[in-house]
Coordinates of C-alpha atoms in Angstrom, one line a residue:
L797 CA 108.4 282.9 255.8
L798 CA 104.9 284.4 255.0
E799 CA 103.9 281.3 254.0
T800 CA 104.5 278.9 256.3
N801 CA 101.9 277.3 258.8
E802 CA 103.9 278.6 261.6
E803 CA 101.7 281.0 263.7
V804 CA 104.0 283.7 264.5
P805 CA 103.2 286.1 267.5
P806 CA 102.3 290.0 265.7
A807 CA 105.4 291.2 267.1
D808 CA 107.6 289.2 265.5
L809 CA 105.6 289.1 262.4
S810 CA 105.8 293.0 262.5
S811 CA 109.5 292.7 262.9
K812 CA 110.0 290.3 260.4
V813 CA 107.7 292.6 257.9
A814 CA 110.1 295.1 258.7
K815 CA 113.3 293.5 257.8
V816 CA 111.4 292.1 254.7
E817 CA 110.8 295.8 253.6
G818 CA 114.1 296.8 254.5
C819 CA 115.8 293.9 252.3
I820 CA 113.1 294.9 249.7
R821 CA 114.7 298.7 250.0
M822 CA 117.9 297.4 250.1
Y823 CA 117.7 295.1 247.1
E824 CA 115.7 297.9 245.1
E825 CA 118.4 300.3 246.1
M826 CA 121.1 298.4 245.2
H827 CA 119.6 297.2 241.7
R828 CA 118.8 301.1 240.8
L829 CA 122.6 301.6 241.7
K830 CA 123.5 298.2 239.5
A831 CA 120.9 300.2 236.9
R832 CA 122.5 303.1 236.9
E833 CA 125.9 302.2 236.5
R834 CA 124.9 300.2 233.8
L835 CA 123.0 303.1 232.2
R836 CA 126.4 305.4 232.8
E837 CA 128.2 302.7 231.1
R838 CA 125.8 302.4 228.3
Q839 CA 125.9 306.1 228.2
E840 CA 129.7 306.1 227.7
K841 CA 129.8 303.5 225.4
L842 CA 126.9 305.3 223.2
E843 CA 128.8 308.5 223.3
Q844 CA 132.0 306.6 222.6
M845 CA 129.8 305.1 219.5
V846 CA 128.5 308.8 218.8
R847 CA 132.1 310.3 219.0
A848 CA 132.9 307.3 216.7
A849 CA 130.2 307.8 214.4
H850 CA 130.5 311.4 213.8
A851 CA 134.7 310.6 213.4
Q852 CA 133.6 308.1 210.6
A853 CA 131.0 310.6 209.1
S854 CA 133.4 313.0 209.0
E855 CA 135.9 310.8 207.4
Q856 CA 133.2 309.4 204.8
L857 CA 132.3 313.0 204.5
K858 CA 135.7 313.9 203.4
R859 CA 136.1 311.2 201.4
F860 CA 132.7 312.1 199.6
D861 CA 133.9 315.6 199.2
E862 CA 137.4 314.3 197.8
L863 CA 135.5 312.0 195.4
R864 CA 132.8 314.3 194.1
E865 CA 135.5 317.0 193.6
L866 CA 137.5 314.4 191.7
K867 CA 134.4 313.6 189.5
R868 CA 134.1 317.1 189.0
R869 CA 137.7 317.6 187.8
Q870 CA 137.0 314.4 185.8
E871 CA 133.9 315.4 184.2
F872 CA 135.5 319.2 183.6
Q873 CA 138.7 317.3 181.8
E874 CA 136.2 315.2 180.1
L875 CA 134.4 318.3 179.2
Q876 CA 137.4 320.3 178.2
E877 CA 138.5 317.2 176.3
V878 CA 134.6 316.9 174.6
M879 CA 134.8 320.6 173.6
E880 CA 138.4 320.8 172.6
K881 CA 137.4 317.6 170.2
S882 CA 134.3 319.3 169.1
S883 CA 136.1 322.8 168.2
K884 CA 138.9 320.6 166.5
E885 CA 135.9 319.0 164.8
A886 CA 134.2 322.4 164.2
Q887 CA 137.6 323.7 162.6
R888 CA 138.0 320.5 160.6
Q889 CA 133.8 320.7 159.2
Q890 CA 134.7 324.6 158.7
E891 CA 137.7 324.0 156.7
K892 CA 135.8 321.3 154.6
L893 CA 132.9 323.9 154.2
K894 CA 135.3 326.7 153.1
E895 CA 136.9 324.0 150.8
E896 CA 133.7 323.2 149.3
H897 CA 132.2 326.8 149.3
R898 CA 135.5 327.7 146.8
H899 CA 135.0 324.9 145.2
R900 CA 131.2 325.5 144.4
A901 CA 132.1 329.2 143.9
K902 CA 134.8 328.1 141.3
M903 CA 132.4 326.1 139.8
L904 CA 129.4 328.9 139.6
D905 CA 131.9 331.5 138.5
L906 CA 133.4 329.0 135.7
K907 CA 129.2 328.4 135.0
L908 CA 128.5 332.4 135.2
R909 CA 131.2 332.9 132.5
E910 CA 129.8 330.4 130.0
A911 CA 126.5 331.2 130.5
E912 CA 127.7 335.0 129.6
Q913 CA 129.9 333.5 127.1
Q914 CA 126.8 331.5 125.5
R915 CA 124.6 334.8 126.0
Q916 CA 127.1 337.2 124.0
R917 CA 127.3 334.4 121.6
Q918 CA 123.3 333.8 121.4
E919 CA 123.2 338.0 121.1
E920 CA 125.7 338.1 118.5
L921 CA 123.9 335.4 116.5
E922 CA 120.4 336.8 116.8
R923 CA 122.3 340.1 115.9
L924 CA 123.7 338.5 113.2
H925 CA 120.2 336.9 112.3
R926 CA 118.4 340.1 112.7
K927 CA 120.8 341.9 110.9
E928 CA 120.7 339.4 107.8
G929 CA 116.7 339.5 108.4
Q930 CA 116.8 343.2 107.8
E931 CA 119.3 343.2 105.1
R932 CA 116.9 340.7 103.4
L933 CA 113.9 343.1 104.7
R934 CA 115.4 346.0 103.1
R935 CA 116.2 344.1 100.2
L936 CA 112.5 343.1 99.8
Y937 CA 111.4 346.6 100.3
S938 CA 113.8 347.5 97.5
I939 CA 112.7 344.9 95.6
Q940 CA 108.7 346.0 96.0
E941 CA 109.9 349.4 95.4
E942 CA 111.7 348.9 92.0
L943 CA 108.4 346.3 91.2
L944 CA 106.1 349.2 92.2
Q945 CA 108.0 351.7 90.1
L946 CA 108.1 348.9 87.0
N947 CA 104.6 348.7 87.8
Q948 CA 104.3 352.6 87.0
Q949 CA 106.1 352.1 83.8
I950 CA 103.4 349.6 82.5
D951 CA 100.2 351.6 83.5
P952 CA 100.8 354.7 81.8
N953 CA 101.5 352.5 78.4
Y954 CA 97.4 352.2 78.4
R955 CA 97.5 355.0 76.2
H956 CA 98.8 352.5 73.5
K957 CA 96.2 350.5 74.0
D958 CA 95.0 351.5 70.9
L959 CA 97.7 351.3 68.7
P960 CA 96.8 348.0 66.3
R961 CA 97.7 344.4 67.0
I962 CA 98.5 345.4 70.5
D963 CA 96.8 344.4 74.0
L964 CA 98.9 345.6 77.1
S965 CA 96.3 345.2 79.5
A966 CA 97.4 341.5 79.7
Y967 CA 101.1 343.2 81.0
S968 CA 99.3 345.4 83.5
N969 CA 97.0 342.8 84.7
R970 CA 100.1 340.5 85.0
G971 CA 102.6 343.3 86.6
N972 CA 99.3 343.7 89.2
Q973 CA 99.4 340.4 90.2
I974 CA 103.2 340.3 90.3
C975 CA 102.6 343.5 92.7
G976 CA 99.9 341.8 94.7
L977 CA 102.0 338.3 95.0
V978 CA 105.4 340.2 96.7
S979 CA 103.0 342.3 98.9
G980 CA 101.6 339.3 100.3
L981 CA 104.4 337.9 100.4
I982 CA 106.6 341.0 102.2
R983 CA 103.3 341.0 104.8
S984 CA 103.6 337.7 105.7
A985 CA 107.5 337.8 106.3
S986 CA 107.0 341.1 108.5
E987 CA 104.2 339.3 110.5
G988 CA 106.2 336.0 111.0
G989 CA 109.2 338.3 111.9
I990 CA 112.3 337.7 109.9
P991 CA 112.2 336.6 106.0
T992 CA 113.8 333.9 105.1
P993 CA 116.3 333.5 101.9
A994 CA 113.4 331.6 100.5
D995 CA 111.7 335.0 100.6
V996 CA 114.2 336.9 98.8
A997 CA 114.8 334.1 96.2
S998 CA 110.8 334.3 95.6
T999 CA 110.9 338.2 95.2
E1000 CA 113.8 338.1 93.1
R1001 CA 112.1 335.6 91.0
A1002 CA 109.1 337.7 90.7
L1003 CA 111.5 340.9 89.8
Q1004 CA 112.8 339.3 87.5
E1005 CA 109.7 338.0 86.0
M1006 CA 108.7 342.0 86.1
R1007 CA 111.9 342.9 84.1
G1008 CA 111.2 340.1 81.3
L1009 CA 107.5 341.6 81.3
I1010 CA 108.6 345.1 80.8
S1011 CA 111.4 344.3 78.1
S1012 CA 108.4 342.3 76.3
M1013 CA 106.0 345.0 76.9
Q1014 CA 108.5 347.5 75.7
Q1015 CA 109.6 345.7 72.8
E1016 CA 106.1 345.2 71.6
I1017 CA 105.6 349.0 71.9
T1018 CA 108.4 349.7 70.4
A1019 CA 107.3 347.8 67.3
A1020 CA 104.0 349.1 67.3
L1021 CA 104.9 352.4 67.5
G1022 CA 107.0 352.7 64.2
E1023 CA 103.8 352.7 62.7
R1024 CA 102.4 355.5 64.8
K1025 CA 105.4 357.9 66.1
R1026 CA 103.9 360.9 64.2
R1027 CA 100.3 360.8 65.7
D1028 CA 101.5 359.9 68.8
E1029 CA 104.0 363.0 69.1
E1030 CA 101.2 365.2 68.5
E1031 CA 98.8 363.6 71.3
K1032 CA 102.3 364.0 73.2
K1033 CA 102.2 367.6 72.9
Q1034 CA 99.0 367.9 73.3
K1035 CA 98.6 366.2 76.6
Q1036 CA 101.4 368.5 77.7
E1037 CA 99.6 371.6 76.9
E1038 CA 96.6 370.2 78.8
L1039 CA 98.9 369.2 81.8
E1040 CA 100.3 372.7 81.8
K1041 CA 96.8 374.3 81.7
E1042 CA 95.6 372.4 84.8
E1043 CA 98.9 372.8 86.3
Q1044 CA 97.8 376.9 85.9
M1045 CA 94.3 376.4 86.7
E1046 CA 95.2 374.6 90.1
T1047 CA 98.0 377.4 90.7
Q1048 CA 95.4 380.2 90.0
T1049 CA 92.6 377.9 92.1
Y1050 CA 94.7 377.3 95.6
A1051 CA 97.2 379.8 95.4
P1052 CA 96.7 382.8 98.1
A1053 CA 96.3 386.5 97.0
Q1054 CA 99.9 386.9 95.6
H1055 CA 98.8 384.8 92.3
L1056 CA 95.3 386.7 92.0
G1057 CA 95.4 388.9 89.0
G1058 CA 96.8 392.4 89.2
E1059 CA 93.5 394.3 89.2
Q1060 CA 92.6 392.8 92.6
Q1061 CA 96.0 393.4 93.6
K1062 CA 95.8 397.1 92.9
E1063 CA 92.2 396.9 94.7
G1064 CA 93.3 395.2 97.9
L1065 CA 92.3 391.9 99.3
Q1066 CA 88.9 390.8 99.5
V1067 CA 86.1 392.1 102.4
T1068 CA 83.7 389.1 101.9
T1069 CA 84.2 385.4 101.4
E1070 CA 84.0 383.6 97.8
E1071 CA 80.1 383.3 97.1
S1072 CA 81.1 379.0 96.4
I1073 CA 82.1 379.0 100.4
M1074 CA 79.4 381.0 101.4
Q1075 CA 76.7 378.7 99.7
W1076 CA 78.8 375.5 101.4
Y1077 CA 78.7 377.4 104.9
Q1078 CA 74.7 378.0 104.3
Q1079 CA 73.9 374.4 103.5
L1080 CA 75.9 373.2 106.8
Q1081 CA 73.7 375.5 108.8
D1082 CA 70.8 374.3 107.2
A1083 CA 71.7 370.8 107.6
A1084 CA 72.3 371.6 111.1
E1085 CA 68.7 373.4 111.6
Q1086 CA 66.8 370.8 110.0
C1087 CA 68.4 368.1 112.5
A1088 CA 67.5 370.3 115.2
A1089 CA 63.8 370.8 114.0
A1090 CA 63.7 367.0 113.8
F1091 CA 63.8 366.3 117.2
S1092 CA 61.8 368.4 118.4
E1093 CA 59.6 365.9 120.1
I1094 CA 62.5 364.4 122.2
G1095 CA 63.7 367.8 122.7
N1096 CA 60.9 369.2 124.3
C1097 CA 59.8 366.4 126.8
R1098 CA 59.3 368.6 129.9
G1099 CA 55.4 366.5 130.7
N1100 CA 57.0 363.3 129.5
A1101 CA 59.0 361.9 132.1
E1102 CA 59.5 358.3 130.1
V1103 CA 60.6 360.9 127.2
K1104 CA 62.6 362.7 129.6
K1105 CA 64.7 359.9 130.7
I1106 CA 65.5 358.6 127.4
K1107 CA 66.7 361.8 126.2
T1108 CA 69.0 362.1 129.3
N1109 CA 70.3 358.9 128.8
L1110 CA 71.0 359.3 125.0
Q1111 CA 72.5 362.7 126.0
K1112 CA 75.0 361.2 128.5
A1113 CA 75.9 357.9 125.9
A1114 CA 77.0 361.0 123.3
T1115 CA 78.6 363.2 125.7
I1116 CA 80.5 361.1 128.4
P1117 CA 83.1 359.2 125.8
V1118 CA 84.0 362.5 124.2
S1119 CA 84.9 363.5 127.5
Q1120 CA 86.7 360.7 128.1
I1121 CA 89.3 361.3 125.1
S1122 CA 92.7 361.8 126.0
S1123 CA 96.4 360.6 125.0
I1124 CA 96.8 358.3 128.1
S1125 CA 97.4 355.0 125.8
G1126 CA 96.1 354.1 121.9
S1127 CA 94.0 351.2 124.0
Q1128 CA 91.8 353.7 125.8
L1129 CA 91.2 355.9 122.8
R1130 CA 90.2 352.8 120.9
E1131 CA 87.6 352.0 123.7
V1132 CA 86.2 355.7 123.4
F1133 CA 85.6 355.3 119.5
D1134 CA 84.1 351.8 120.1
K1135 CA 81.8 353.5 122.8
I1136 CA 81.0 356.0 120.4
H1137 CA 80.5 353.8 116.9
N1138 CA 78.3 351.0 118.9
L1139 CA 76.3 353.8 119.9
L1140 CA 75.4 355.4 116.4
S1141 CA 75.5 352.0 114.8
G1142 CA 72.5 351.5 117.2
K1143 CA 74.2 348.7 119.4
P1144 CA 73.1 348.8 123.1
V1145 CA 75.9 350.6 125.4
Q1146 CA 76.5 350.8 129.3
T1147 CA 76.1 354.6 130.5
E1148 CA 76.5 355.0 134.0
G1149 CA 75.4 351.1 135.0
Q1150 CA 72.5 351.8 132.4
T1151 CA 71.7 350.2 128.9
V1152 CA 71.3 353.0 126.1
L1153 CA 70.0 352.3 123.0
V1154 CA 69.4 354.8 120.2
T1155 CA 66.4 353.1 118.8
Q1156 CA 64.4 353.5 122.1
H1157 CA 63.0 356.9 120.4
P1158 CA 62.7 357.2 116.7
Q1159 CA 64.3 360.3 116.6
G1160 CA 67.3 358.9 118.9
L1161 CA 70.0 358.2 116.3
E1162 CA 69.2 360.3 112.9
F1163 CA 69.0 363.4 114.8
F1164 CA 69.3 364.4 118.2
V1165 CA 72.4 361.7 119.4
C1166 CA 74.4 363.0 116.2
Y1167 CA 73.5 366.6 117.1
K1168 CA 74.4 366.6 120.7
L1169 CA 77.6 364.2 119.8
A1170 CA 79.0 366.7 117.3
E1171 CA 77.9 369.8 119.4
K1172 CA 79.8 368.2 122.4
F1173 CA 83.1 367.4 119.8
V1174 CA 83.2 371.4 119.2
R1175 CA 82.4 372.2 123.2
H1176 CA 85.6 370.1 123.7
G1177 CA 87.4 371.7 120.9
E1178 CA 86.7 375.2 122.7
G1179 CA 87.2 374.1 126.2
E1180 CA 89.6 371.3 126.3
V1181 CA 92.1 371.8 123.5
S1182 CA 92.5 375.8 124.1
F1183 CA 93.5 374.8 127.5
H1184 CA 95.8 371.9 126.4
Q1185 CA 96.7 372.4 122.7
D1186 CA 98.3 368.8 122.4
S1187 CA 94.6 367.2 123.4
A1188 CA 93.3 368.0 119.9
F1189 CA 95.1 365.2 117.9
P1190 CA 93.1 362.1 119.9
V1191 CA 89.9 364.2 119.7
A1192 CA 90.6 364.8 116.0
V1193 CA 91.5 361.2 115.1
V1194 CA 88.3 360.1 116.9
L1195 CA 86.0 362.6 115.3
S1196 CA 88.4 361.6 111.7
G1197 CA 87.1 358.0 112.3
I1198 CA 83.6 358.7 113.6
W1199 CA 83.2 361.2 110.3
E1200 CA 84.4 358.6 108.2
L1201 CA 81.7 355.8 109.2
H1202 CA 79.0 358.4 109.9
P1203 CA 78.8 361.7 107.9
R1204 CA 75.9 362.8 109.6
V1205 CA 78.0 363.7 112.5
G1206 CA 80.5 365.4 110.6
V1207 CA 78.4 367.7 108.6
I1208 CA 76.8 368.4 111.8
F1209 CA 79.9 369.1 113.4
L1210 CA 81.1 371.5 110.6
A1211 CA 77.8 373.8 110.9
H1212 CA 78.4 374.1 115.2
L1213 CA 82.3 374.8 114.0
H1214 CA 81.1 377.6 112.2
K1215 CA 78.3 378.7 114.5
R1216 CA 81.0 378.9 117.5
C1217 CA 84.0 380.1 115.2
P1218 CA 83.0 381.6 112.1
Y1219 CA 86.8 382.1 111.1
A1220 CA 86.9 378.5 110.6
V1221 CA 85.1 379.3 107.7
P1222 CA 87.0 381.5 106.6
F1223 CA 84.7 384.8 106.8
Y1224 CA 83.9 387.7 109.2
P1225 CA 80.2 388.3 109.5
A1226 CA 78.8 391.8 108.6
R1227 CA 76.6 393.8 110.7
K1228 CA 73.4 394.0 108.8
E1229 CA 71.2 396.9 109.5
G1230 CA 68.7 396.4 112.8
T1231 CA 71.4 393.8 114.4
S1232 CA 72.0 394.5 118.0
T1233 CA 75.5 395.1 119.4
E1234 CA 74.8 391.7 121.7
E1235 CA 74.0 390.4 118.6
Y1236 CA 76.6 390.8 116.4
Q1237 CA 78.9 390.2 118.8
R1238 CA 77.5 386.5 119.3
M1239 CA 77.7 386.3 115.3
L1240 CA 81.6 387.3 115.3
G1241 CA 81.9 384.5 117.8
Y1242 CA 81.9 386.1 121.2
E1243 CA 79.9 384.6 124.3
V1244 CA 77.8 388.0 125.4
H1245 CA 76.1 386.8 129.3
D1246 CA 73.9 389.2 130.7
S1247 CA 74.9 392.2 128.6
R1248 CA 78.5 391.6 129.6
V1249 CA 80.9 390.6 126.2
E1250 CA 83.8 388.0 127.2
E1251 CA 87.5 389.2 127.6
Q1252 CA 89.3 389.5 124.4
D1253 CA 91.6 386.9 125.8
H1254 CA 89.1 384.3 126.6
F1255 CA 87.1 384.8 123.3
L1256 CA 91.0 384.2 121.3
K1257 CA 91.9 380.8 123.8
R1258 CA 88.4 379.6 122.3
M1259 CA 89.0 380.6 118.8
S1260 CA 92.7 378.9 119.5
G1261 CA 91.3 375.7 120.6
M1262 CA 88.5 375.3 117.9
I1263 CA 90.9 375.9 114.8
R1264 CA 93.5 374.1 116.4
L1265 CA 91.1 370.9 116.4
Y1266 CA 90.5 371.7 112.9
A1267 CA 93.6 371.8 111.2
A1268 CA 94.1 368.3 113.5
I1269 CA 91.3 367.1 111.7
I1270 CA 92.0 367.5 108.1
Q1271 CA 95.3 365.7 108.2
L1272 CA 94.5 362.8 110.6
R1273 CA 92.7 359.6 110.0
W1274 CA 91.0 356.7 112.0
P1275 CA 94.2 354.2 111.6
F1276 CA 91.8 351.1 112.2
G1277 CA 89.7 352.0 109.6
N1278 CA 89.3 351.6 106.0
K1279 CA 91.9 353.8 104.2
Q1280 CA 90.7 352.8 100.2
G1281 CA 88.1 356.1 100.6
A1282 CA 89.0 359.7 101.0
H1283 CA 89.2 361.7 103.6
P1284 CA 86.1 363.1 104.5
H1285 CA 86.9 366.3 104.7
G1286 CA 91.2 366.8 103.9
L1287 CA 93.7 368.3 103.4
S1288 CA 92.1 370.1 100.1
Y1289 CA 89.8 371.8 102.6
G1290 CA 92.8 373.2 104.5
W1291 CA 94.5 374.5 102.0
R1292 CA 91.7 376.1 100.7
W1293 CA 91.0 377.7 104.2
L1294 CA 94.3 379.1 104.1
A1295 CA 94.1 380.7 100.5
Q1296 CA 90.9 382.1 101.7
M1297 CA 92.3 383.3 104.9
L1298 CA 95.4 385.0 102.8
N1299 CA 92.4 386.8 100.7
L1300 CA 90.8 388.4 103.5
E1301 CA 91.8 391.6 104.8
P1302 CA 93.5 390.7 108.3
L1303 CA 91.5 391.4 111.5
A1304 CA 94.0 392.8 114.6
D1305 CA 94.7 389.9 117.0
V1306 CA 92.4 387.1 115.5
T1307 CA 94.1 386.7 111.8
P1308 CA 97.5 386.5 113.2
M1309 CA 96.4 383.9 116.2
L1310 CA 94.3 382.1 113.6
L1311 CA 97.4 382.0 111.2
L1312 CA 99.9 380.7 113.9
D1313 CA 97.5 378.1 115.3
F1314 CA 96.7 376.6 112.0
L1315 CA 100.2 376.5 110.8
E1316 CA 101.6 375.0 113.8
V1317 CA 98.9 371.9 113.6
C1318 CA 98.8 371.8 109.9
G1319 CA 102.1 373.4 108.7
N1320 CA 104.1 369.9 108.0
A1321 CA 101.2 368.1 106.3
L1322 CA 100.6 371.2 103.9
M1323 CA 104.5 371.4 103.0
K1324 CA 104.4 367.2 102.3
Q1325 CA 101.0 367.3 100.1
Y1326 CA 101.5 370.9 98.8
G1327 CA 105.2 371.7 98.0
I1328 CA 106.2 374.5 96.4
Q1329 CA 102.8 375.9 96.4
F1330 CA 102.6 376.3 100.3
W1331 CA 106.5 377.1 100.5
K1332 CA 105.4 380.4 97.9
A1333 CA 102.3 380.9 100.5
M1334 CA 104.7 381.0 103.6
L1335 CA 106.7 383.9 101.5
F1336 CA 103.6 385.7 100.7
I1337 CA 102.7 385.5 104.3
Q1338 CA 106.3 386.9 105.4
K1339 CA 106.4 389.2 102.5
S1340 CA 102.9 391.2 102.0
Y1341 CA 100.6 389.7 104.3
I1342 CA 102.0 390.2 107.8
P1343 CA 103.1 394.0 107.1
R1344 CA 98.9 394.1 106.5
I1345 CA 98.4 392.8 109.5
E1346 CA 101.1 395.3 111.0
A1347 CA 98.7 398.1 109.3
V1348 CA 95.9 397.5 111.5
T1349 CA 96.9 396.4 114.9
S1350 CA 98.1 398.7 117.6
S1351 CA 101.3 398.6 119.7
G1352 CA 99.3 396.7 122.4
Q1353 CA 98.1 393.9 120.1
M1354 CA 101.6 392.5 118.6
G1355 CA 101.9 389.5 120.8
C1356 CA 100.2 387.1 118.4
L1357 CA 102.1 388.9 115.3
S1358 CA 105.6 388.7 116.6
R1359 CA 104.6 385.2 117.6
L1360 CA 103.9 384.5 114.1
K1361 CA 106.2 386.7 112.5
N1362 CA 109.2 384.7 114.3
F1363 CA 107.5 381.1 113.2
V1364 CA 107.3 382.0 109.7
Q1365 CA 111.0 383.5 109.5
K1366 CA 112.2 379.7 111.3
C1367 CA 110.6 377.7 108.7
L1368 CA 111.6 379.9 106.1
Q1369 CA 115.3 379.9 107.0
A1370 CA 115.3 376.2 107.8
E1371 CA 113.0 375.3 104.9
E1372 CA 110.9 373.1 107.0
M1373 CA 107.8 372.7 109.0
P1374 CA 108.1 371.3 112.6
L1375 CA 105.7 368.5 113.5
P1376 CA 103.4 369.6 115.7
K1377 CA 103.7 368.9 119.4
G1378 CA 101.2 366.1 120.7
I1379 CA 101.2 364.5 117.6
L1380 CA 100.2 360.7 117.7
T1381 CA 103.1 358.5 116.8
P1382 CA 102.8 354.7 115.7
S1383 CA 103.8 353.2 118.7
F1384 CA 101.2 354.9 120.8
W1385 CA 98.8 352.9 119.3
R1386 CA 100.6 349.7 121.0
T1387 CA 99.6 351.2 124.5

């Protein structure tokens, strides 16, 4: 209407505009109503859809929960089935393993029984083999013993070498050859373990040859003796008389006081030692003094630091190994012996990290080292041995070996021993005019410091240690040395000591203690060496000498005498001297 070209009056125009506005409002109102209706309907539809969706979702959730519960139950069922299946499989596997274990145990038990039976059979075979070997070895020893006895039958027959048309040297040479062959065969068989039947056969053939040799020799001698039977009988009688004279002289020389002449028995025992023994004692003291005087330069070295150092090192090298001697093992004792022997042989030795040679000083070997070494052995005897009596044997065996290889050490050792313990000679020093009391006490072996004499118990203990060491030395030899030569100071010196001791008037305390220590250590060896003569000496001690000791012993000094009396009585009753405690056995040297 507004777009028409007609001109409308202003009044009509405003009415029309109002109508148009009214229409527009009416339209807008109607449109709003319709929109509200459509919105309400849409909201209702949406609410229905929401309710439907909620209901559907609830149903789906229920179905999902049911499905999930079903799956859980199915999985649980499957897991239970799997577990049951696994359990059954494990049970079957366990049963199978048990069966295998029982089978293996059965097989192992069978193998163990077979192994035990095999071991028993092997042990039985080895035992039989060892038994056969021991029987063969005993057979070899018996054959060797018979061979030696037969060979001894050849040697005495050298007295027939001056028979006409007879020469026995060939028999002796062949006998010695046979003995040497058999000894070498037995030695090689022993080193190899068990001798073989071939070894026994060889020794038996050698025995048969020796018997044939003896038979031939006896036949030849018998044939030759027909011409000189009478002269041989005279020579035999003469030799028998000479032998009886020699035995009588030996008895007079070595038997104790009961075998002395009747005149001396009436006068009583000696107060002084025999002149020959005292001369020997003086010679030893002179040798020690000459040795001490010879190393005066190295002895007085206060102003010379180099010589003083050499002296200190040499003294340590000589004395420290002696302090290391013990009965721990044979190998350790051999090491100590080698150290001392190498030092005395001029070889370098290690002492406290330093290399020491006796050639570092011209007086080192010949005098200083020998002197200090011998002095240390004596000090060790009066110290260590007096407190640990069993230690006498390892010290003695080392000293015996050194003595054999280096005699100067033994001579100086005896001189030191006699000076520290005059009863080892034995002799009782007499007090000379002008000799002070302290000096005389020192001559008797007592230690005197600041005019104080040592206690009697300590004195007796020191004397005991030195006598025990001396008694061990005279019966022992170094087992790895050359045993062809004689012992440098053997049992004959011990027998002379015992005989001289029993010819001296006894002293209280000292005499019974020395006799007891000496017999405990050396009695067994003297018994084996001197036999009936030793038992005569023991009987003399019991019947004659112990009463003499009792006569000079006070009631407070009966300890040593009682022990001596009981020891002698037990030995005479048992007719056997016990082995000394601490003696080194052959097994000791394998340790």
